[in-house]
Tab-separated table of C-alpha atoms in Angstrom:
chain	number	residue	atom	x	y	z
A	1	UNK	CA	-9.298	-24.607	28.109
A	2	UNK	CA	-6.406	-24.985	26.138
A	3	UNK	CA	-8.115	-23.082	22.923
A	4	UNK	CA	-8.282	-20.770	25.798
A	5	UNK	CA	-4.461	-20.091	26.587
A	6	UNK	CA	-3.800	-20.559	22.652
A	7	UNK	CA	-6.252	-17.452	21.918
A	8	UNK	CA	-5.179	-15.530	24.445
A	9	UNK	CA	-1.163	-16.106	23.774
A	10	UNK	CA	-1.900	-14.854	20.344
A	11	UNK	CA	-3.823	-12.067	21.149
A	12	UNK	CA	-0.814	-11.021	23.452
A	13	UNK	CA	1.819	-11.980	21.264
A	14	UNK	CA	-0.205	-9.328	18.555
A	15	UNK	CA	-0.073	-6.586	21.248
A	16	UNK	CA	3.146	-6.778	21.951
A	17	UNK	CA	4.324	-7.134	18.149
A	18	UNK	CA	2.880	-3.903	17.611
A	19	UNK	CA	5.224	-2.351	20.464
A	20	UNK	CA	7.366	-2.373	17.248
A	21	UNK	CA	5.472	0.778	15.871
A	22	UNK	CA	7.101	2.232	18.801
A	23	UNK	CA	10.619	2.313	16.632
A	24	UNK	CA	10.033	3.814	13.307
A	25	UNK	CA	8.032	6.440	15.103
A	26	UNK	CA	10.708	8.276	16.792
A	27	UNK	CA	13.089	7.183	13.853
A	28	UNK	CA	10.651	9.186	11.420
A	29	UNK	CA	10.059	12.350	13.290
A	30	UNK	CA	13.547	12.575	13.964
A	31	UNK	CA	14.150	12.097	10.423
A	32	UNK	CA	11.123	14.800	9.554
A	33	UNK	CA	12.574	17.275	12.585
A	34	UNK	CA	16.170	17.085	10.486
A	35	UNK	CA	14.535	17.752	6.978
A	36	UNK	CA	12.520	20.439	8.409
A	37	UNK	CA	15.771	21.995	9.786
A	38	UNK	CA	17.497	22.013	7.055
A	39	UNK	CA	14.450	22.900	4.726
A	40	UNK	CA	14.936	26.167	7.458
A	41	UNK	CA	18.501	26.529	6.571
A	42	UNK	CA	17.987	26.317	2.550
A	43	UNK	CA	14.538	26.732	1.379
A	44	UNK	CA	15.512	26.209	-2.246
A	45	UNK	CA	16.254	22.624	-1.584
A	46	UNK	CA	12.637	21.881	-0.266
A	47	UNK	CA	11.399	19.426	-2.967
A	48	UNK	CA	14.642	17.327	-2.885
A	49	UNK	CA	14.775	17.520	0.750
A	50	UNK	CA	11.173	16.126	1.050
A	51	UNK	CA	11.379	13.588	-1.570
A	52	UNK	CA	14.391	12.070	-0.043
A	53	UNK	CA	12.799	12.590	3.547
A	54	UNK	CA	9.571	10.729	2.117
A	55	UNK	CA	11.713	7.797	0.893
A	56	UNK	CA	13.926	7.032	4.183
A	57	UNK	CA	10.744	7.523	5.946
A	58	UNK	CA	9.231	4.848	3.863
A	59	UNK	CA	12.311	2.617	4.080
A	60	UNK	CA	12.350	3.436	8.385
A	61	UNK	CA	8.772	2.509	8.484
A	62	UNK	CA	9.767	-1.425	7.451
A	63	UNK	CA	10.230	-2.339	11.147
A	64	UNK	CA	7.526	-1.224	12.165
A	65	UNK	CA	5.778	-3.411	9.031
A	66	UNK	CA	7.291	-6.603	10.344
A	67	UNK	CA	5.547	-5.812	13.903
A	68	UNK	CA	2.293	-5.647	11.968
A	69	UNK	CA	3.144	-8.484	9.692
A	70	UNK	CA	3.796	-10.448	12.504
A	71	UNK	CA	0.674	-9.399	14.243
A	72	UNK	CA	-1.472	-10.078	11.685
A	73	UNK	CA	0.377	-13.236	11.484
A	74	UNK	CA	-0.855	-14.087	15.045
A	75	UNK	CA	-4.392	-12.871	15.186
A	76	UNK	CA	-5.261	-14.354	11.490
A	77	UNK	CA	-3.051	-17.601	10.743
A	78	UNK	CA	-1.367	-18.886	14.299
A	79	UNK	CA	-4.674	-19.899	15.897
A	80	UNK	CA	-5.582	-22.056	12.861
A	81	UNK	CA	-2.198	-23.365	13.582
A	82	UNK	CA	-2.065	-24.362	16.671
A	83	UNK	CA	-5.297	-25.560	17.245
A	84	UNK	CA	-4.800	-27.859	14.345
A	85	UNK	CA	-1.931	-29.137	16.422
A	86	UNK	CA	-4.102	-29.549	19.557
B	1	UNK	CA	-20.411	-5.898	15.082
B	2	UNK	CA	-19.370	-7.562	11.676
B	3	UNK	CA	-15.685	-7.018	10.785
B	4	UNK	CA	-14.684	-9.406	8.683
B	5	UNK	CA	-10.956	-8.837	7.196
B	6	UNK	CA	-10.304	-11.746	5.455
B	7	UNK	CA	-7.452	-12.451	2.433
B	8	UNK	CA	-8.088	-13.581	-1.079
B	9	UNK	CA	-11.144	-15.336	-1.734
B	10	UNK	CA	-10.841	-18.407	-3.354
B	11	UNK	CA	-13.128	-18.407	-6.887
B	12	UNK	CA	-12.756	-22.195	-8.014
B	13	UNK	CA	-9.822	-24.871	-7.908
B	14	UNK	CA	-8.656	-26.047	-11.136
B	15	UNK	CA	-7.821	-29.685	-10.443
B	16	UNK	CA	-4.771	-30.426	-11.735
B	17	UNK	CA	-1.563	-30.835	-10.108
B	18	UNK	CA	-3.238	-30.844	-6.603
B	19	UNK	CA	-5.570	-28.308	-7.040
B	20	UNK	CA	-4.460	-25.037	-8.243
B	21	UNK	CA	-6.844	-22.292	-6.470
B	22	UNK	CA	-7.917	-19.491	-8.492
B	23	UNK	CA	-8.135	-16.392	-6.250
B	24	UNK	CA	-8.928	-12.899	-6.348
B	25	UNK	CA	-5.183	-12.152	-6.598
B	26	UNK	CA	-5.032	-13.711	-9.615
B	27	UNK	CA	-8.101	-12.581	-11.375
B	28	UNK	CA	-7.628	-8.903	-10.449
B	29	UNK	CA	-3.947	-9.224	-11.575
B	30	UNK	CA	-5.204	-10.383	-14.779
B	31	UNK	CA	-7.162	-7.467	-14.804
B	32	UNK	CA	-4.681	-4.683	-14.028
B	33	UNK	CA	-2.433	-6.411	-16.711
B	34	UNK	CA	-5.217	-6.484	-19.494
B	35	UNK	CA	-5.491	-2.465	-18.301
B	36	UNK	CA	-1.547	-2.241	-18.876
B	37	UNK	CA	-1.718	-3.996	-21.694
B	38	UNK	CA	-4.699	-1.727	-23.649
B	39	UNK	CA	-3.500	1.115	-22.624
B	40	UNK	CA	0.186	0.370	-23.976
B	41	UNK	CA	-1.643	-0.427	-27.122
B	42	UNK	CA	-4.514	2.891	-26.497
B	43	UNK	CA	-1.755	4.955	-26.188
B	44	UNK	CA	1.133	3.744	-28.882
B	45	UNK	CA	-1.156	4.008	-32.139
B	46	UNK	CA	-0.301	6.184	-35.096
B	47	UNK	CA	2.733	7.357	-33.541
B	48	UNK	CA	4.321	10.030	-35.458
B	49	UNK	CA	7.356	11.932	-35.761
B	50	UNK	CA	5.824	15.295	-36.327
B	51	UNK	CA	2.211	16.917	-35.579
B	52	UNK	CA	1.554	14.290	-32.405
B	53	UNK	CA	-1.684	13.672	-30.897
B	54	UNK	CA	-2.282	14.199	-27.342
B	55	UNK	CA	-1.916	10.495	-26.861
B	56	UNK	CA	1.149	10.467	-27.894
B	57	UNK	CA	2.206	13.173	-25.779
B	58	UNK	CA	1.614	11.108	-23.014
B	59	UNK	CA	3.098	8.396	-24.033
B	60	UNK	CA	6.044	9.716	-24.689
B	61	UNK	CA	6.141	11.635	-20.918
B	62	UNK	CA	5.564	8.103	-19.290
B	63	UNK	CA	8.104	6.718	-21.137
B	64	UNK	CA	10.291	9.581	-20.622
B	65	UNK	CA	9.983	9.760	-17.384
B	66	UNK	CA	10.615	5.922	-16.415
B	67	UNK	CA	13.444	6.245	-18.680
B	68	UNK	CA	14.964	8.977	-16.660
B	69	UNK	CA	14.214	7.744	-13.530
B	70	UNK	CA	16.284	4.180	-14.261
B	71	UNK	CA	19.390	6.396	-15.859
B	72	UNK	CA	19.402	8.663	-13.080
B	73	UNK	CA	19.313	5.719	-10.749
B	74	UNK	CA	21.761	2.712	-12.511
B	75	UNK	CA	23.353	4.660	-15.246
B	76	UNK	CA	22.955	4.606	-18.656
B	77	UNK	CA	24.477	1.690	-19.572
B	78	UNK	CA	21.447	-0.423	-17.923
B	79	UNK	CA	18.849	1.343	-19.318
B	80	UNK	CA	17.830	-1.824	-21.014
B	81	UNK	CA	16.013	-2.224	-17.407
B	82	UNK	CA	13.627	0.740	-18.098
B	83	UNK	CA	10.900	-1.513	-19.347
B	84	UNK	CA	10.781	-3.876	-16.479
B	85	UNK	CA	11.312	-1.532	-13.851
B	86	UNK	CA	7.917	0.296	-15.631
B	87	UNK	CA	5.969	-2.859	-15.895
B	88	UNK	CA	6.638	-3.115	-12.508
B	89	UNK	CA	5.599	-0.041	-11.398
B	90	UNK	CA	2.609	0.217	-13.454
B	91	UNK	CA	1.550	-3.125	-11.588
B	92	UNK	CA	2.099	-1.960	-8.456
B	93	UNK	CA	0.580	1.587	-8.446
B	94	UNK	CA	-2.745	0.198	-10.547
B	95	UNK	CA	-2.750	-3.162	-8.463
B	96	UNK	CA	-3.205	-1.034	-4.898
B	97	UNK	CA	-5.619	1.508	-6.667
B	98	UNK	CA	-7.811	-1.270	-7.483
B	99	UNK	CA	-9.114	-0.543	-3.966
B	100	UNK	CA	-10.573	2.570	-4.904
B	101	UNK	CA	-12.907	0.504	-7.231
B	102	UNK	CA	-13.787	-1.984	-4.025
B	103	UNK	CA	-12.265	-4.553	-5.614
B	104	UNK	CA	-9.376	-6.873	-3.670
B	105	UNK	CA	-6.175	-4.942	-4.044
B	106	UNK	CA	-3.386	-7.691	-5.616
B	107	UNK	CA	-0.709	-6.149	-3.927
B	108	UNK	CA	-2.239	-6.915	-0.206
B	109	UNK	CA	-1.913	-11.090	-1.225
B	110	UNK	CA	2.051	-11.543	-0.084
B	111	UNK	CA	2.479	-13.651	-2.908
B	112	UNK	CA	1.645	-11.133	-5.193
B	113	UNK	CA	4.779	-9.186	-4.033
B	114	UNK	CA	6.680	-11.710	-2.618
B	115	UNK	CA	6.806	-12.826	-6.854
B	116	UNK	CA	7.800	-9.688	-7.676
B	117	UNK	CA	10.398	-9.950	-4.892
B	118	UNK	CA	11.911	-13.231	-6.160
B	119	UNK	CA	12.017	-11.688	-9.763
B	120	UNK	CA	14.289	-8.473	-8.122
B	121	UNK	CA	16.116	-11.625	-6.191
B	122	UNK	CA	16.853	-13.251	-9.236
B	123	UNK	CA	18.014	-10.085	-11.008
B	124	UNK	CA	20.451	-9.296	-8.392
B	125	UNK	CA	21.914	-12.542	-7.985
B	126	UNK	CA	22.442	-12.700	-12.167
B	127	UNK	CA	24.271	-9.037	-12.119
B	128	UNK	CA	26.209	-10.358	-9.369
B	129	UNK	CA	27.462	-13.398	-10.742
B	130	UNK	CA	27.950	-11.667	-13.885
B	131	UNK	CA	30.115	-8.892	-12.457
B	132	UNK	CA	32.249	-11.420	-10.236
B	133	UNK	CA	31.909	-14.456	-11.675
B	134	UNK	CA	30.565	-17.364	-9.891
B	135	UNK	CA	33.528	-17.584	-7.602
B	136	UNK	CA	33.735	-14.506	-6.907
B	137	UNK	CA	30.149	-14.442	-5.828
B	138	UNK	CA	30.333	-17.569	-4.018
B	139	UNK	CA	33.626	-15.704	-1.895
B	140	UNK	CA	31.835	-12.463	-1.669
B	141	UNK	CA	29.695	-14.378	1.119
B	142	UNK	CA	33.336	-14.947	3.192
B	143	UNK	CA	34.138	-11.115	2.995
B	144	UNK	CA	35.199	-9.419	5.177
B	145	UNK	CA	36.303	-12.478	7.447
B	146	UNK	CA	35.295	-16.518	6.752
B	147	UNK	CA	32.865	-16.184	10.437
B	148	UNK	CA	30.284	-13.987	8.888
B	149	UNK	CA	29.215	-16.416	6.212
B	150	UNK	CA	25.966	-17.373	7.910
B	151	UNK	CA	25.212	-13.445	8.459
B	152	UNK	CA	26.199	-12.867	4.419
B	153	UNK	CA	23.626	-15.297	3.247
B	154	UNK	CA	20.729	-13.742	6.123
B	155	UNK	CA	21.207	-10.591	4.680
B	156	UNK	CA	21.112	-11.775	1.269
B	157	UNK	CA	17.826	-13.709	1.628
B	158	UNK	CA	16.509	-10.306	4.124
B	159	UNK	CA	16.435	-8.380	0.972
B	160	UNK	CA	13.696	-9.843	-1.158
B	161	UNK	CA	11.666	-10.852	2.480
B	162	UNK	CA	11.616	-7.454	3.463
B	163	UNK	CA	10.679	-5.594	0.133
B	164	UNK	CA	7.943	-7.996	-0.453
B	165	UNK	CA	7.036	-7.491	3.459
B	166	UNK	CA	7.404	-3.593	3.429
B	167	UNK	CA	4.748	-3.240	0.467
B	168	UNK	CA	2.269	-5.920	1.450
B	169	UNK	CA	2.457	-4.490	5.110
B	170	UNK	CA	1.442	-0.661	4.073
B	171	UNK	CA	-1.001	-2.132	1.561
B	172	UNK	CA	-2.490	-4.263	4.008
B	173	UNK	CA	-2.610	-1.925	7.278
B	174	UNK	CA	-3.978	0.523	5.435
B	175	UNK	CA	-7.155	-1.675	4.377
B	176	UNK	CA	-7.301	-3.465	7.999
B	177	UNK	CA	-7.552	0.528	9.914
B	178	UNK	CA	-10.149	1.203	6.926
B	179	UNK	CA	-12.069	-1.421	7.775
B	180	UNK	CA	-12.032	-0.957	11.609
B	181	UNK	CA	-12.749	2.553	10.828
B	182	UNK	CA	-15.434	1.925	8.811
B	183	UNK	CA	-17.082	-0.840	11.012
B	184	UNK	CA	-16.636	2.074	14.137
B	185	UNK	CA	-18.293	4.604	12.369
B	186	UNK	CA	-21.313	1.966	11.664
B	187	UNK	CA	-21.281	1.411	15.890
B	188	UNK	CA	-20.843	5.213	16.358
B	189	UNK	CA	-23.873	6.065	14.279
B	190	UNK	CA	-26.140	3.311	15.296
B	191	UNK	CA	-25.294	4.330	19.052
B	192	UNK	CA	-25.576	8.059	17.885
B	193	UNK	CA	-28.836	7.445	16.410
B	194	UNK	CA	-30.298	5.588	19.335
B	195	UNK	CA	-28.894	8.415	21.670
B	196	UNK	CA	-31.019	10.797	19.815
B	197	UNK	CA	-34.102	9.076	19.452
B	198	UNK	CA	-34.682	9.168	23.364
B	199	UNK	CA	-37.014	11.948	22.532
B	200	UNK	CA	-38.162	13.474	19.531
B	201	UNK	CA	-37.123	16.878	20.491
B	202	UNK	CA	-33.694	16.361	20.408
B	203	UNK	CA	-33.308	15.373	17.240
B	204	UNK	CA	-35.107	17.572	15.526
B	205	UNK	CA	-33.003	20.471	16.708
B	206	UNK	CA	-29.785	18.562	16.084
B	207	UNK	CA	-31.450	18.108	12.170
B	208	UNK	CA	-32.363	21.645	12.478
B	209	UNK	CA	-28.531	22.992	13.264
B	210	UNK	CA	-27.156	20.414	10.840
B	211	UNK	CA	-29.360	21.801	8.231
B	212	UNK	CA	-27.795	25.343	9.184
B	213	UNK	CA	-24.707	24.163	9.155
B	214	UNK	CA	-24.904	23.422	5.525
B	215	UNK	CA	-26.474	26.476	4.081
B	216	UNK	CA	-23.695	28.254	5.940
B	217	UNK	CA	-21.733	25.900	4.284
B	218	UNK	CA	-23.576	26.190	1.122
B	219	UNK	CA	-23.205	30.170	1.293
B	220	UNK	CA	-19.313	30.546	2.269
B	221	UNK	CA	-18.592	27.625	-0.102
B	222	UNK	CA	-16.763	25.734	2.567
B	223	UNK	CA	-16.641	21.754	1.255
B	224	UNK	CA	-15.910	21.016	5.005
B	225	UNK	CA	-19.170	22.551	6.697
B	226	UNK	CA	-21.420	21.287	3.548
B	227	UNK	CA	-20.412	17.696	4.199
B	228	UNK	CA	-20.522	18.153	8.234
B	229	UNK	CA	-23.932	19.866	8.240
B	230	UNK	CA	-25.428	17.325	5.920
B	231	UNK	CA	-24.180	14.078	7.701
B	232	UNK	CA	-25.415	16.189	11.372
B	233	UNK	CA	-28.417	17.152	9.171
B	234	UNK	CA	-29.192	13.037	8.151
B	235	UNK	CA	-28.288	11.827	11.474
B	236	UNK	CA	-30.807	14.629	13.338
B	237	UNK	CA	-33.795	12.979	10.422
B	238	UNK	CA	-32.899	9.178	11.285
B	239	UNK	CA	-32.900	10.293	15.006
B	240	UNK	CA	-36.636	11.863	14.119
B	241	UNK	CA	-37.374	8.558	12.323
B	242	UNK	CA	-36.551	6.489	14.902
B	243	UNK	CA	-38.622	8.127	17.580
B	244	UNK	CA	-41.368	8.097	15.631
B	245	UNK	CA	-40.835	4.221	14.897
B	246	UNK	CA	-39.289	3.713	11.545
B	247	UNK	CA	-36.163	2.106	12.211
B	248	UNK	CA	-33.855	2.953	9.067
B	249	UNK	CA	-30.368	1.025	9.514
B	250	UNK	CA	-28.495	3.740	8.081
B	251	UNK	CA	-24.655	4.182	9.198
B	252	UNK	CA	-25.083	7.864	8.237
B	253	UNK	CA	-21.318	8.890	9.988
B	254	UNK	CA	-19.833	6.592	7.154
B	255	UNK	CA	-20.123	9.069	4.531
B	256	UNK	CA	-17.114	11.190	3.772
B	257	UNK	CA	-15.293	10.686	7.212
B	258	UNK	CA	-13.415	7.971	5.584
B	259	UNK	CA	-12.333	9.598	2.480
B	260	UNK	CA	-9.285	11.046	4.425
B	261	UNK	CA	-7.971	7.843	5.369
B	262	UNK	CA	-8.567	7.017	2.089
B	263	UNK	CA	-6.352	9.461	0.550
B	264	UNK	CA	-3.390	8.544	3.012
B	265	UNK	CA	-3.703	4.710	2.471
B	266	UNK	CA	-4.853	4.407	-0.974
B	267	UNK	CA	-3.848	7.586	-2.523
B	268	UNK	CA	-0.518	8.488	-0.849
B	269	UNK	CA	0.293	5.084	0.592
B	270	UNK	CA	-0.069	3.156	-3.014
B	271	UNK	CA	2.193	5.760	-4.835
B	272	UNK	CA	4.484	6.315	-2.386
B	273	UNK	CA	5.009	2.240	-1.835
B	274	UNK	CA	5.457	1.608	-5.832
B	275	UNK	CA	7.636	4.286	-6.125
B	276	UNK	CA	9.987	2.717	-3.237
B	277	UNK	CA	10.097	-0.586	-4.489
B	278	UNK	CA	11.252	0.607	-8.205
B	279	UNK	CA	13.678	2.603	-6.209
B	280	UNK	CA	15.075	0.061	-4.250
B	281	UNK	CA	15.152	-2.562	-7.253
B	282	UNK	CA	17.379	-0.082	-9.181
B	283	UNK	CA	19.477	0.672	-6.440
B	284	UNK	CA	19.799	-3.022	-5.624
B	285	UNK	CA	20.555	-4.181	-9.124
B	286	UNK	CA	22.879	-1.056	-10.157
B	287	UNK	CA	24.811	-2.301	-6.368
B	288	UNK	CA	24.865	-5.873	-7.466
B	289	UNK	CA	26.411	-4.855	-10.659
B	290	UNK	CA	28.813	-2.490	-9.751
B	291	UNK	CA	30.152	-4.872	-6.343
């Protein structure tokens, strides 16, 4: 029973770490919708623009890479944990 | 269903000091640094200053271009961090690509990057006691008011956590949907397969349109329908093969499908991740120096 409740906390800890995906998704295509506008305004500036756009993207994404982390965290290593505590 | 996504695994313990476990980690590192380290030596023979070899032409772009990249970044006056900040890259870039090969990417063990983390950490703190002064580092923690201390020092130690986080995360997501992927498109065909074998007629046309498919591909030169008509094509034969009783465990759908996550998460992903943590390693040390 309580291996049980332990599972199942992780598993729905894991689901709801990944509600942290929800973040850097909105935070990226409103970075991508800006860069595309202003790739519209000065098309000569399109490799810079995208680099740059690339980079923040990659830098917005890292909140989204703790929810995973954490997830992962929870459905691989906090089972082991806690049942060793049991 | 076997999915097994699993870290490191452990080759042998030397027993000293406790036990020191020899992963993967540490035998593929070993191996991306040998690669390093013969082709720095591959590609820096018989340099000359006039008629070059191709080699050398190579050389000299890498070099150039990591050179560049850390002036245009921190200035000139730290390009003496152009080697490290190419070693580092180098290890990165070749320690994710290492998937390609099916071996166990270094860069998806945390303490592969949290080690390069620690080294950036180090770096960081050294430029900024070096620019300030230890007392002036120890009082940069008390800026702008005394209260924040406790939030200085969090967002000190957040730095190396979350560049050692942010490239063992992509690294590892990226293998963890590959392997889900992969282990779906095993069920998918195995359920396709035994959809199909119901009745030998089936199949036979669904072979029969797949092999269409892929002289139409074959014809117009499309990559696209030659690989879709041949997987249709195999899945159509196993369905035949099935009915008639020989039960061949292929999982047909698992060829080529998967190549285009590859070239997102191994490809795009690896690049684009060793790129961002020279990046932010010269911006972070250049910061350090200049604050």
């Amino acid at each position: 029973m309580e291996r049980a409740i332990v599972l199942m906390g992780c598993a729905i800890g894991a689901g709801l770490a990944l509600i942290a995906g929800i973040g850097p998704g909105i935070g990226e295509g409103y970075a991508v919708g800006k860069a595309l506008e202003s790739i519209g305004r000065q098309p000569e500036c399109k490799g810079d623009v995208t680099s740059t756009m690339l980079l923040g993207c990659a830098i917005a994404e890292t909140t989204g890479i703790y929810g995973f982390v954490t997830g992962l965290l929870l459905i691989f290593v906090a089972p082991g944990i806690f049942m060793g505590l049991l | 269903m076997n999915v097994s996504i699993t870290g490191p695994r452990i080759y042998f313990t030397i027993p000293i000091l406790g036990g020191i476990p020899i992963t993967e980690t540490i035998v593929n590192s070993l191996l991306v640094t040998l690669f390093i380290l013969g082709m720095c030596i591959f590609l820096t023979r018989n340099l000359k200053v006039r008629a070059v070899s191709k080699r050398q032409v190579v050389a000299e772009f890498l070099v150039e271009t990591a050179q560049n990249f850390v002036n245009g970044n921190m200035g000139v006056r730290f390009s003496y961090y152009g080697p490290f900040v190419a070693a580092l890259f180098a290890s990165s870039i070749l320690g994710s690509l290492l998937s390609l090969l099916g071996l166990f990417p270094p860069t998806s063990d945390l303490s592969t990057t949290g080690a390069w983390a620690v080294m950036v950490f180090v770096l960081i703190t050294y430029n900024k006691i070096r620019s300030g002064g230890l007392g002036g580092y120890l009082l940069g923690f008390t800026q702008p008011i005394p209260v924040l201390t406790p939030f200085n020092i969090l967002s000190e130690l957040a730095t190396p956590i979350s560049m050692a986080f942010r490239h063992f995360g992509n690294v590892v997501s990226g293998s963890v949907i590959s392997t889900l992927v992969y282990a779906a498109l095993a069920a998918a065909s195995a359920a396709a397969i035994g959809l199909l074998s119901g009745t030998g007629f089936v199949p036979a046309i669904v072979a029969l349109l797949g092999c269409a498919l892929l002289v139409t591909g074959l014809r117009q030169h499309k990559m696209l329908k030659k690989i879709l008509g041949g997987i249709i094509a195999a899945l159509g034969l196993l369905g035949v093969l099935s009915y008639v009783g020989i039960q061949l465990d292929i999982p047909i759908l698992q060829v080529g499908i998967p190549a285009v996550l590859s070239v997102y998460f191994d490809l795009f992903s690896s690049a684009m991740q060793a790129f961002i943590f020279c990046m932010l390693t010269t911006l972070y040390i250049a910061n350090a120096a200049e604050g």
